[in-house]
mmCIF file of C-alpha atoms and ligand atoms in Angstrom:
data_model
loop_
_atom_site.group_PDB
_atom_site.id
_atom_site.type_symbol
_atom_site.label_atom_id
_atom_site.label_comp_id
_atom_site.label_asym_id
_atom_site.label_seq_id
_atom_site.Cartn_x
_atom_site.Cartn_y
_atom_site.Cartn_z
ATOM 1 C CA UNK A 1 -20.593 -1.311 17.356
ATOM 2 C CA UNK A 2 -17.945 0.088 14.320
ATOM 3 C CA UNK A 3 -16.075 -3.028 13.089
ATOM 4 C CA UNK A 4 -13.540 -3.512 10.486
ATOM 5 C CA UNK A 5 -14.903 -3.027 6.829
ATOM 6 C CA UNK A 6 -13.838 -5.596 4.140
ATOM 7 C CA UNK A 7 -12.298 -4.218 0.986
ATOM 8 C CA UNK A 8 -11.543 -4.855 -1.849
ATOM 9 C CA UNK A 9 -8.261 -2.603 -4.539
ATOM 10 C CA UNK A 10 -10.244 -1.502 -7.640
ATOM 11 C CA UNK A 11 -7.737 -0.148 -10.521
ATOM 12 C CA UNK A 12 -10.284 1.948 -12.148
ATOM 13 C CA UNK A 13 -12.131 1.497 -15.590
ATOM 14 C CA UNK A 14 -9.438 1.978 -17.748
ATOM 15 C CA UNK A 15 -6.916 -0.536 -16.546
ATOM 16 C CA UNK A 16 -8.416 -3.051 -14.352
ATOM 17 C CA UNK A 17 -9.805 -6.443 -15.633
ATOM 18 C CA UNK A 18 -12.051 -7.243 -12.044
ATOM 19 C CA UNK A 19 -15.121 -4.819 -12.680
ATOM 20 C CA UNK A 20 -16.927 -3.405 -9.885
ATOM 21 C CA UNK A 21 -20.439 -5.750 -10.488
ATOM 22 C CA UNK A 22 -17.640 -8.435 -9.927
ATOM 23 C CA UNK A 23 -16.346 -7.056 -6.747
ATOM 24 C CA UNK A 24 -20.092 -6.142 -5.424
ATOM 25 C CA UNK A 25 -20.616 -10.225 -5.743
ATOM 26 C CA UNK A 26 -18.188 -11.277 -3.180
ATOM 27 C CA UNK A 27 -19.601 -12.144 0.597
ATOM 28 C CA UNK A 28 -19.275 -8.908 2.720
ATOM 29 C CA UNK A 29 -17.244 -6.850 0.529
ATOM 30 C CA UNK A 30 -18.773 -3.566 0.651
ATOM 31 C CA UNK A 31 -15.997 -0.847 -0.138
ATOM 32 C CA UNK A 32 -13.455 -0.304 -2.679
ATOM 33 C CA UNK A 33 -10.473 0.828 -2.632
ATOM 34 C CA UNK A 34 -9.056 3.440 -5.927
ATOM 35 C CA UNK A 35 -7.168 5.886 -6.961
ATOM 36 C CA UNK A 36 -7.406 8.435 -9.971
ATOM 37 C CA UNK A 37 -4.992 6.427 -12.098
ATOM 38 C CA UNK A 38 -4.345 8.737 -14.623
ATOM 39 C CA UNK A 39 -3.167 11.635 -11.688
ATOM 40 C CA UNK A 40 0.477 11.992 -11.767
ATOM 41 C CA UNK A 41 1.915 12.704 -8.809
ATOM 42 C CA UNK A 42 2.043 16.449 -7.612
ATOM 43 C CA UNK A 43 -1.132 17.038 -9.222
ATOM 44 C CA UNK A 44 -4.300 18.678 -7.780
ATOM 45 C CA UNK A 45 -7.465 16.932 -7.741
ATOM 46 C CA UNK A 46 -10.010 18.827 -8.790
ATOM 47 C CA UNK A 47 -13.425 17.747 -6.849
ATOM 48 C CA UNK A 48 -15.363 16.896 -10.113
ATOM 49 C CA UNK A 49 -13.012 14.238 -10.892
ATOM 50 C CA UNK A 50 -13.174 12.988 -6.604
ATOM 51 C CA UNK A 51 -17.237 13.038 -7.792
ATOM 52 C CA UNK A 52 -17.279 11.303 -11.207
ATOM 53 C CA UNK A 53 -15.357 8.271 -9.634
ATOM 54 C CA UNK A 54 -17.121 8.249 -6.820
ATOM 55 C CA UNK A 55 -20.315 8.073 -8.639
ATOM 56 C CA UNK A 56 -18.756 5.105 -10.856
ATOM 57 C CA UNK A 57 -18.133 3.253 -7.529
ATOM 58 C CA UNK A 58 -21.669 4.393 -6.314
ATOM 59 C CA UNK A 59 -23.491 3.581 -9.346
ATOM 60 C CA UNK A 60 -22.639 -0.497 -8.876
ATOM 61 C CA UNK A 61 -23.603 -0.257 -5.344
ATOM 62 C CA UNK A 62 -20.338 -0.081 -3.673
ATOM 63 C CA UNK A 63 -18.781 2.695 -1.912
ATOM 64 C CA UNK A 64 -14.813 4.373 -1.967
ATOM 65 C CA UNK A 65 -14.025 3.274 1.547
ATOM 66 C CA UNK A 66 -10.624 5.221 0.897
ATOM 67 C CA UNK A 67 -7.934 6.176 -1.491
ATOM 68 C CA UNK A 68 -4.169 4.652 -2.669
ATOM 69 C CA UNK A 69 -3.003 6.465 -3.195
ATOM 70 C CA UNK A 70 -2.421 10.255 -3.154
ATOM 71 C CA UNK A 71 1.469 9.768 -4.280
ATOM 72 C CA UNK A 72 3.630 12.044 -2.748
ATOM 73 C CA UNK A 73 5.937 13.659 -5.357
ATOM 74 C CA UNK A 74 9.702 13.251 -5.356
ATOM 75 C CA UNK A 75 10.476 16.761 -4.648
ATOM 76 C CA UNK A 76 8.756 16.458 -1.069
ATOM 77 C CA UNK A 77 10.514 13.236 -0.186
ATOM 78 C CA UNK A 78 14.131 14.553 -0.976
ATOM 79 C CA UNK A 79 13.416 18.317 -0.030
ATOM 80 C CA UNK A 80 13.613 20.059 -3.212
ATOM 81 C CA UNK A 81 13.524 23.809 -3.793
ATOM 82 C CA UNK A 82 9.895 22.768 -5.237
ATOM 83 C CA UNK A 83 8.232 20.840 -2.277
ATOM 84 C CA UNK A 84 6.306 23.364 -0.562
ATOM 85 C CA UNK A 85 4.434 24.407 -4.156
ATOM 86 C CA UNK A 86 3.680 20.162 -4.196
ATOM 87 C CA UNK A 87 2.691 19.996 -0.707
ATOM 88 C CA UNK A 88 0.231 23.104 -1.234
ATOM 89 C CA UNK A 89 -0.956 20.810 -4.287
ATOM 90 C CA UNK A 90 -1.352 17.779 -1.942
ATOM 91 C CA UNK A 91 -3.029 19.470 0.618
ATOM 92 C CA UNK A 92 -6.066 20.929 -2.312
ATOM 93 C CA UNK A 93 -6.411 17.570 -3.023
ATOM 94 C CA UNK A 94 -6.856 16.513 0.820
ATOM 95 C CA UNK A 95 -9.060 19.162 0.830
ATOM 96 C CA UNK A 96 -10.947 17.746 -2.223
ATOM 97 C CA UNK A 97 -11.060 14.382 -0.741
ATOM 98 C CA UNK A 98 -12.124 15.844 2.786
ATOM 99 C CA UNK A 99 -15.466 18.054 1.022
ATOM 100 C CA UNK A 100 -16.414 14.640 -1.082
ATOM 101 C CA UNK A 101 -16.658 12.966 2.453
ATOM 102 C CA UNK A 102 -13.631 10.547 1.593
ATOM 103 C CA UNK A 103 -11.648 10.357 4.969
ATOM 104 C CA UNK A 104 -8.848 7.713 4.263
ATOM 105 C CA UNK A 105 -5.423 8.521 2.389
ATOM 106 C CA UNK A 106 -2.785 5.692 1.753
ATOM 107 C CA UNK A 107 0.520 7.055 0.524
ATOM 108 C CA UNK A 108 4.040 5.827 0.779
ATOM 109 C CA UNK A 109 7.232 7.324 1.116
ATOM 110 C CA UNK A 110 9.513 4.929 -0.674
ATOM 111 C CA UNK A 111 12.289 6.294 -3.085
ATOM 112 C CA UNK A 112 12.007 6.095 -6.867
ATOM 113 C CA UNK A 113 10.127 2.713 -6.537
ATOM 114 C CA UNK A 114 7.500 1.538 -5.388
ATOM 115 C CA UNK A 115 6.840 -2.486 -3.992
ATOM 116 C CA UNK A 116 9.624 -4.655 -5.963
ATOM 117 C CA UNK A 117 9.136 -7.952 -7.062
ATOM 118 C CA UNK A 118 11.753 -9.897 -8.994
ATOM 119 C CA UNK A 119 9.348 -12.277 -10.654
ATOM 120 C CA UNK A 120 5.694 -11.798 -10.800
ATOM 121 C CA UNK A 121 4.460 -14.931 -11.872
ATOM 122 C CA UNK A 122 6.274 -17.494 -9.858
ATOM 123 C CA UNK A 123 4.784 -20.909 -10.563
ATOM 124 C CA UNK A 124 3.761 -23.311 -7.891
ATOM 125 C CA UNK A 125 3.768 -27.188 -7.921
ATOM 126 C CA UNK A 126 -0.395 -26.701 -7.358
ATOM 127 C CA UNK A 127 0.358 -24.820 -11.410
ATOM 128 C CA UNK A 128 -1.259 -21.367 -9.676
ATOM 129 C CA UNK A 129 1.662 -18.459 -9.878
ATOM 130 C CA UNK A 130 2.119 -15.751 -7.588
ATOM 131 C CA UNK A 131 4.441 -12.672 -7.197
ATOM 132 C CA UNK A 132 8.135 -14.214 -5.672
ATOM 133 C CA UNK A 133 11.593 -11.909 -4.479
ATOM 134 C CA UNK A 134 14.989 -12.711 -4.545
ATOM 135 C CA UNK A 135 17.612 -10.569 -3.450
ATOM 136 C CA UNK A 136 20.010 -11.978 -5.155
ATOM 137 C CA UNK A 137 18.170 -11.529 -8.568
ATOM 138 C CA UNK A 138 17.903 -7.686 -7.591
ATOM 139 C CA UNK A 139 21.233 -7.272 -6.682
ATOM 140 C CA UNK A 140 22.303 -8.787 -10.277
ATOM 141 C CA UNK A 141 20.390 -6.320 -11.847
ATOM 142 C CA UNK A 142 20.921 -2.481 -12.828
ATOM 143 C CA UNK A 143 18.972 -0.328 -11.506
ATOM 144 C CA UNK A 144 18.845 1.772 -14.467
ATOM 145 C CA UNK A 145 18.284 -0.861 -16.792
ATOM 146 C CA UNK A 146 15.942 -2.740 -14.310
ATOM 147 C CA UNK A 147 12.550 -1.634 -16.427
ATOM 148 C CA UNK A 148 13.985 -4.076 -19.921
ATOM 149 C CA UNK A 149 14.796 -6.884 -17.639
ATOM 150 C CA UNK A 150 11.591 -7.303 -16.034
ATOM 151 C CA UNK A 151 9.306 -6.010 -18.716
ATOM 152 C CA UNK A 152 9.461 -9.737 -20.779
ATOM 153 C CA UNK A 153 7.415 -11.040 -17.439
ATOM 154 C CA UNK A 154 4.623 -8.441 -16.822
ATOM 155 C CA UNK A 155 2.237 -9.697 -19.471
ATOM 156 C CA UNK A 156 2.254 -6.206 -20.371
ATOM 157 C CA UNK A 157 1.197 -4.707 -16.888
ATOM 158 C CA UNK A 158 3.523 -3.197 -14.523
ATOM 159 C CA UNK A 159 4.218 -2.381 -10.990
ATOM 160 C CA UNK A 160 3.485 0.825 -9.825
ATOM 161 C CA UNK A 161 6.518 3.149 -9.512
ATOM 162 C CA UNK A 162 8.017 1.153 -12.783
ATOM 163 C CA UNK A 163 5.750 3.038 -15.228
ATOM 164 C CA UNK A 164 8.076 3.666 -18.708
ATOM 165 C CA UNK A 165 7.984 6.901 -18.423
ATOM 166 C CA UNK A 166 9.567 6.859 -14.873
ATOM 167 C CA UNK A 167 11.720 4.885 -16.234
ATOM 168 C CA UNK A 168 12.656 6.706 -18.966
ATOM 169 C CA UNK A 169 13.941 9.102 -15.948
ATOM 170 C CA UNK A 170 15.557 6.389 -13.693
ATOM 171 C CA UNK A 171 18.798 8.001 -13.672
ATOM 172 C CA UNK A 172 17.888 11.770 -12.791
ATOM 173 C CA UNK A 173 15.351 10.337 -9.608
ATOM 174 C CA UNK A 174 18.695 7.881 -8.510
ATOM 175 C CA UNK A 175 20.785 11.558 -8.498
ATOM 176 C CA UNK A 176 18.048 13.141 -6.603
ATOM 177 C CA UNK A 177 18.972 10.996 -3.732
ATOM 178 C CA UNK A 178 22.562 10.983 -4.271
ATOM 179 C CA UNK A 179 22.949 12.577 -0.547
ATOM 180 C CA UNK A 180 19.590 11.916 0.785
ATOM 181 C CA UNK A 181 20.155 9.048 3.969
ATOM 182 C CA UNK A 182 17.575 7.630 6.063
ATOM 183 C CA UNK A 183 17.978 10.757 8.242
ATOM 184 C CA UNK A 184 16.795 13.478 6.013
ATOM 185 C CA UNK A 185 14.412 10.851 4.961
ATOM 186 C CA UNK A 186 12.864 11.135 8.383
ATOM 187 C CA UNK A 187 13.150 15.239 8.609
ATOM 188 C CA UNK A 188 11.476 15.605 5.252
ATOM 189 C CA UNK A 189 8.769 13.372 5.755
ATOM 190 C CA UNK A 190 8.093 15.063 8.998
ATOM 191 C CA UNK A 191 7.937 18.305 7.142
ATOM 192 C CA UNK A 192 5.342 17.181 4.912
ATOM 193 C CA UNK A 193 3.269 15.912 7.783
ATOM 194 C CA UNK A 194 3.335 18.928 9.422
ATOM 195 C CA UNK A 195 2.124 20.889 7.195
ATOM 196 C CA UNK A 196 -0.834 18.394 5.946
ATOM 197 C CA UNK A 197 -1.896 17.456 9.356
ATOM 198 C CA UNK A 198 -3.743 21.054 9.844
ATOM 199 C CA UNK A 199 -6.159 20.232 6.369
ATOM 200 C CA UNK A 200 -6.450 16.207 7.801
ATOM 201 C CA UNK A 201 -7.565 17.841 11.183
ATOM 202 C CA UNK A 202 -9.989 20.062 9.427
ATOM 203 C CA UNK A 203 -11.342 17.684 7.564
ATOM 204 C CA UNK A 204 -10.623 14.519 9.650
ATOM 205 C CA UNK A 205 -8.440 12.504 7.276
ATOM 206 C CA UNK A 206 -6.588 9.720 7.947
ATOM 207 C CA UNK A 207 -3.591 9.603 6.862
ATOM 208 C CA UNK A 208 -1.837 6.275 6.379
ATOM 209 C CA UNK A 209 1.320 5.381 5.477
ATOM 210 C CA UNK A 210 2.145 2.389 3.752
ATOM 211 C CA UNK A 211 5.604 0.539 4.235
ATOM 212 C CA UNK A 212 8.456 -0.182 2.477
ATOM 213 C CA UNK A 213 8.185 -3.176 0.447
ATOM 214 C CA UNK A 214 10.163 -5.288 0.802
ATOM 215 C CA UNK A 215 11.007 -3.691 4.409
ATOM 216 C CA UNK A 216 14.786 -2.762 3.544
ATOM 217 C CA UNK A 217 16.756 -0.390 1.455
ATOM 218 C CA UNK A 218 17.329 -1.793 -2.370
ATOM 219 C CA UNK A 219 19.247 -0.498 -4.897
ATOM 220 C CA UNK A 220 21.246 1.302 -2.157
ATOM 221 C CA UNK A 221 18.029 3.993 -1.547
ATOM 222 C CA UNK A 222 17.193 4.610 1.749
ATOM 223 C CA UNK A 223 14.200 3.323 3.000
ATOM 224 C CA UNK A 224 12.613 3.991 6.611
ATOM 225 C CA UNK A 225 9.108 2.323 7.106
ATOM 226 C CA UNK A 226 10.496 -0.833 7.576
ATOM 227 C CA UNK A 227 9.809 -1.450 11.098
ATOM 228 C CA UNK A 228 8.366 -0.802 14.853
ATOM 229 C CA UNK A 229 11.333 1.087 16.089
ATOM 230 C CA UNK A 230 11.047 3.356 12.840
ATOM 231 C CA UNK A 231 7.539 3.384 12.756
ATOM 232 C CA UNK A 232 6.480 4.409 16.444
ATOM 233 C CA UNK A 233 9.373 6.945 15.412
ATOM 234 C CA UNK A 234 7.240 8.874 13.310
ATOM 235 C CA UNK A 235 3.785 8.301 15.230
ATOM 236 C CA UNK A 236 5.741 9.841 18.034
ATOM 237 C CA UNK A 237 7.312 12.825 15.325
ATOM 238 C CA UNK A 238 4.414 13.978 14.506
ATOM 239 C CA UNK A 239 1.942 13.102 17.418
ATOM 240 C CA UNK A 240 -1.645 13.335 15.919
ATOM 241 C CA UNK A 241 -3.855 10.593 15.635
ATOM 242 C CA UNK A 242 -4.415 11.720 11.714
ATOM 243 C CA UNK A 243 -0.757 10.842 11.197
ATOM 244 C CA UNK A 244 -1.404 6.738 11.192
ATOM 245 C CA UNK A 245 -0.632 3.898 9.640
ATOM 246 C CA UNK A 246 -1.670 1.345 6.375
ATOM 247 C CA UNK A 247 -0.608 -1.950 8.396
ATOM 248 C CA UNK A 248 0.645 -4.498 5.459
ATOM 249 C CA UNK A 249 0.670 -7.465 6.789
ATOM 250 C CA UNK A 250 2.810 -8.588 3.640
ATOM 251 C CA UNK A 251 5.234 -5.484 3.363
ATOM 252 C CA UNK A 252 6.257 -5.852 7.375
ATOM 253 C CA UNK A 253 6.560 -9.124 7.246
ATOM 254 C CA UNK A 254 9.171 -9.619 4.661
ATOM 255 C CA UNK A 255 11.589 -9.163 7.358
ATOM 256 C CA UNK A 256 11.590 -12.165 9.618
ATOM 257 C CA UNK A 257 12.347 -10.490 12.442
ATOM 258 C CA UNK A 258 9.300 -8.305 12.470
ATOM 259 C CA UNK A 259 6.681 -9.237 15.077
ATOM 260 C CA UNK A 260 3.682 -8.068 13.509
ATOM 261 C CA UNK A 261 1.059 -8.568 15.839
ATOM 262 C CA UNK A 262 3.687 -6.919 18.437
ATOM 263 C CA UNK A 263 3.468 -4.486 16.158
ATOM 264 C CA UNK A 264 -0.332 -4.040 15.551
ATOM 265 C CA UNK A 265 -0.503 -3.914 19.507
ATOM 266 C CA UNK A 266 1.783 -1.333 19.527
ATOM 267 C CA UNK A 267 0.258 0.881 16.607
ATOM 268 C CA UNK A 268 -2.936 0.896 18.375
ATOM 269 C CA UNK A 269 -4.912 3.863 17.413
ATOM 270 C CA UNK A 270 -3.222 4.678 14.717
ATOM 271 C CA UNK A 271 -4.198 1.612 12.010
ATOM 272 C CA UNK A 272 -6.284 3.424 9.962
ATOM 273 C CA UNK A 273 -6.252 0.763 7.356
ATOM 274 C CA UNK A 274 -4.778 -2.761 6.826
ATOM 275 C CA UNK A 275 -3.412 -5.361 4.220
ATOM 276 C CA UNK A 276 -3.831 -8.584 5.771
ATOM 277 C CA UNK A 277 -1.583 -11.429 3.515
ATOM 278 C CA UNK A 278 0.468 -14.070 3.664
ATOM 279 C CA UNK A 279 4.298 -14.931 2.485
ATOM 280 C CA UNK A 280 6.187 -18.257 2.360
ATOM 281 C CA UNK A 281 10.002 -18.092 2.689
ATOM 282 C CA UNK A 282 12.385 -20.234 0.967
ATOM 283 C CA UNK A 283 14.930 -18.195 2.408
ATOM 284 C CA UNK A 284 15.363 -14.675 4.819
ATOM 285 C CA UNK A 285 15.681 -13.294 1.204
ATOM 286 C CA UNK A 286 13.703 -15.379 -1.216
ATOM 287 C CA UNK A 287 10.105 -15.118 -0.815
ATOM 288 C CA UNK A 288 7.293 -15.617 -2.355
ATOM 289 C CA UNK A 289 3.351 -14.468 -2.275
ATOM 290 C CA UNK A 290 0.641 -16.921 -1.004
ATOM 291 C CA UNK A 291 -2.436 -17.720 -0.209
ATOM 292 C CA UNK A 292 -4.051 -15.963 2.760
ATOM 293 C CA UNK A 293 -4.174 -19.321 4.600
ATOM 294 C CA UNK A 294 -2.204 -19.907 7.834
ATOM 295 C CA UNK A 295 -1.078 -23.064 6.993
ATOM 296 C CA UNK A 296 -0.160 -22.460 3.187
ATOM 297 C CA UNK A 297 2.997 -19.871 4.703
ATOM 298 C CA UNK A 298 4.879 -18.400 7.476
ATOM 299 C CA UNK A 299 2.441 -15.798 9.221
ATOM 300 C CA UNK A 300 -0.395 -16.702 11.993
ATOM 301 C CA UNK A 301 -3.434 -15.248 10.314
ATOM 302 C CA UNK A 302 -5.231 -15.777 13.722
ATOM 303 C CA UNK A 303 -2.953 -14.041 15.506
ATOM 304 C CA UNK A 304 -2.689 -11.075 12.927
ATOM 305 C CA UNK A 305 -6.610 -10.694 12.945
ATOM 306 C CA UNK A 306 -6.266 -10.996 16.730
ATOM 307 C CA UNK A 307 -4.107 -8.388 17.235
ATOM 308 C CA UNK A 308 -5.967 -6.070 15.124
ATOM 309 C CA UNK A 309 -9.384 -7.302 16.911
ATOM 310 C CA UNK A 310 -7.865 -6.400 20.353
ATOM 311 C CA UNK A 311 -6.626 -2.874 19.753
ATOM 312 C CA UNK A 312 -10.213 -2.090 18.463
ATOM 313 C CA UNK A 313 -8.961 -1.409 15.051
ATOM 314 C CA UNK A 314 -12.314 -0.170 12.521
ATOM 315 C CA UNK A 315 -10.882 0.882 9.676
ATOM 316 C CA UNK A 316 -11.177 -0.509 5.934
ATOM 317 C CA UNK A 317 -9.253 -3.583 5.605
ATOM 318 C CA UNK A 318 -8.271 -5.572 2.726
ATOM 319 C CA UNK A 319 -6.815 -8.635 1.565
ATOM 320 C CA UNK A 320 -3.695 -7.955 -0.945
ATOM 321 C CA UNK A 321 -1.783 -9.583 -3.663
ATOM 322 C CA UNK A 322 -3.753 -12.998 -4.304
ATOM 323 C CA UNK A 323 -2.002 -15.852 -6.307
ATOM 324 C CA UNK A 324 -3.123 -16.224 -9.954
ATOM 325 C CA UNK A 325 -5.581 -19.496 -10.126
ATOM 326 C CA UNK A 326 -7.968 -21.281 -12.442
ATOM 327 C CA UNK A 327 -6.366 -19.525 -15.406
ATOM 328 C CA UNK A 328 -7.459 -16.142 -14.842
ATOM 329 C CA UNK A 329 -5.343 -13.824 -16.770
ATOM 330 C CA UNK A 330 -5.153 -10.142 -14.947
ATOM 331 C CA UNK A 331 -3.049 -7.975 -13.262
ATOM 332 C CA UNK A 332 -0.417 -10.229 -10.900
ATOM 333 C CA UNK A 333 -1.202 -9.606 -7.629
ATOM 334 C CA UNK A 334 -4.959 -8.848 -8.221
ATOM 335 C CA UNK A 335 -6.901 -11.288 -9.582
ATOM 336 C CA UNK A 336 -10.602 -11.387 -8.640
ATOM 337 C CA UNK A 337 -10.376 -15.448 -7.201
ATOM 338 C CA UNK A 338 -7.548 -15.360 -4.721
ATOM 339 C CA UNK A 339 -8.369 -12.314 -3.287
ATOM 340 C CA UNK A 340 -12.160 -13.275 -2.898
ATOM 341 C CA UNK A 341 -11.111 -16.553 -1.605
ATOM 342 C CA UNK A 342 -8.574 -14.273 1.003
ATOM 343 C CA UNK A 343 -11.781 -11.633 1.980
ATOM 344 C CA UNK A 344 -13.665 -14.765 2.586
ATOM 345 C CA UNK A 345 -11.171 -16.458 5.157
ATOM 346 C CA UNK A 346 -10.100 -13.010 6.770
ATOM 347 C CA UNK A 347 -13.971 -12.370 7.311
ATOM 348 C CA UNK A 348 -14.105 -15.863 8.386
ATOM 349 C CA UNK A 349 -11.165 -15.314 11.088
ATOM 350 C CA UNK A 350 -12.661 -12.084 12.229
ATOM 351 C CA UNK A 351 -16.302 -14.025 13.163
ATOM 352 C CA UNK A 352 -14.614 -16.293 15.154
ATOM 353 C CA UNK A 353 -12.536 -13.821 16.961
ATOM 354 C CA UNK A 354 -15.767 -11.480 17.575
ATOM 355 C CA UNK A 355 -17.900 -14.226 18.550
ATOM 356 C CA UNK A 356 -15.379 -15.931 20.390
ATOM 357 C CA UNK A 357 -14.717 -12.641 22.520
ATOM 358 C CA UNK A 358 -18.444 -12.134 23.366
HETATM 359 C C1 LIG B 1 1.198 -3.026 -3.647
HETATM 360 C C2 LIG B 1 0.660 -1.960 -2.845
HETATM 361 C C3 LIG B 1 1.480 -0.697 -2.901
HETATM 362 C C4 LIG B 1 0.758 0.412 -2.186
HETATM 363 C C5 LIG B 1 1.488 1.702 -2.168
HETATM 364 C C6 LIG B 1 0.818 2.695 -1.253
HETATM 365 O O1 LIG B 1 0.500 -3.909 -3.989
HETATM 366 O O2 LIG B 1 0.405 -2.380 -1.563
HETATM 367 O O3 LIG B 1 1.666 -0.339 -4.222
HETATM 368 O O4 LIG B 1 -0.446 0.651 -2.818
HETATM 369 O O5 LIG B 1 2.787 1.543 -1.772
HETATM 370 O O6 LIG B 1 1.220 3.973 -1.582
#
């Protein structure tokens, strides 16, 4: 029977501090997760470079169980007089992907930044720190100053989507979408769909879009992955199974009135892939990362890894930001120990379920 494959996010050789012999050591991790980090978006991937990293991944006895992400450029999200020559570049590296038997894509469509955090190490009475938000820090800030006021707290890593040198270009991306709303949003991601769901059909790609973290428009950008109305939306807009979803657990959740395994149950089908954490609210607007636990925040583990059992999903899964414990210093969010400890549980909850289904 196909089950659910434990991840776990590799950043590549050049910037990430967990190395793959580490990852290989964890119980019933198997696949990795990557990216080409130093792709910009727009950019084709050639197939050499698909085969050098997946030999890298290979070589320590692991395996890419899929990619985040291909990043879709900003000309395709706000329709610019450039998009088509960047979706023909997308699609050559679907392509790529597709003839180096790699079958998973995670992308987002999410304006000018990626996930936003306010603080990323947050500390905890227990002394671990994790990533925290606060909408009222974020609305205090300027958006075009926002890369000085965070970069004192990063210890000199950074969120994707904040790169400097996207920075450096804050302004022109905000006037981009001076007069893009959630509704053009919708019609130009449903352009790009269409025209990449003939290469994912020919070379049976998931595709798998990941939500908008947190799940509501900041800095006044739209934002329109935020929820099931929005998301069944576009399933239903461009009705192929290829066109699916990255299910984060995390991302989703943020807003409180999200019911995510409603939601799973409702996506069934079309979870190609899934982030399975936890948040603890000190507020509807002021949360903060935890561990994967049920009881250590707000969201029923069981129930997520339920929900996910029940609609038959098979795809990669992975555990996601972990706190930072027993002074490991790495990237925040992606430490080796919380997120083993978080594969371990998840795997743990997914036994029980199986066996308890039998
Ligand atoms: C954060 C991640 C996101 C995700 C992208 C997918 O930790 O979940 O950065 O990789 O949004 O494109």
């Amino acid at each position: 029977m196909k089950t659910m494959e434990m991840t776990l996010r590799w950043y590549g050789p050049q910037f990430d501090t967990v190395t793959l012999q580490k990852i290989r050591q964890i119980p019933g991790v198997k696949g990795v997760i990557t990216t080409l980090y130093d792709s910009a978006p727009g950019e084709v991937w050639s197939r050499e470079r698909i085969r050098e990293m997946k030999a890298e991944v290979e070589a320590s006895g692991l395996y890419i169980a899929g990619i985040e992400s291909v990043n879709v450029h900003e000309e395709i999200k706000t329709g610019g007089a450039n998009r088509d020559s960047y979706i023909d570049n997308y699609i050559a590296t679907l392509k790529h992907l597709g003839q180096e038997d790699i079958h998973l894509v995670c992308y987002n469509f999410m304006p000018v930044f990626d996930w936003t955090r306010t603080e990323l190490a947050r500390k905890r009475p227990d002394g671990s720190t994790v990533l925290a938000y606060n909408q009222e820090a974020v609305d205090a800030l300027n958006p075009e100053k926002i890369f000085e006021s965070i970069a004192g707290d990063t210890n000199g890593t950074i969120m994707p989507g904040w790169e400097p040198e996207r920075m450096e270009h804050v302004k022109e991306l905000f006037d981009m979408y001076k007069d893009i709303d959630d509704e053009k949003l919708f019609k130009n991601l449903k352009y790009f769909l269409e025209r990449i769901m003939p290469v994912c059909d020919k070379y049976n790609i998931n595709m798998a879009i990941h939500p908008d973290d947190p799940a509501w428009s900041v800095f006044g950008l739209p934002r329109i992955i935020i929820n099931k109305k929005n998301i069944l939306r576009m399933m239903q807009m461009v009705d192929n199974p290829h066109n699916g979803v990255t299910f984060c657990s995390g991302s989703y959740g943020t807003n409180l009135e999200n019911d995510l395994p409603d939601m799973i149950r409702s996506l069934k089908g079309r979870i190609h892939f899934a982030h399975v954490r936890n948040l603890r609210f000190n507020s509807p607007t002021d949360f903060e990362e935890a561990a994967h636990l049920s009881s250590d925040g707000t969201f029923d583990m069981y129930e997520i890894m339920k929900a996910l059992y029940e609609i038959g999903f098979e795809g990669p899964i992975r555990p996601d930001h972990g706190r930072m414990i027993w002074g490991e210093v790495a990237m925040p969010g992606y430490g080796l120990y919380d997120r083993a400890l978080g594969a371990t549980y998840l795997n743990g909850l997914w036994e029980a379920i199986e066996k308890g289904a039998r």
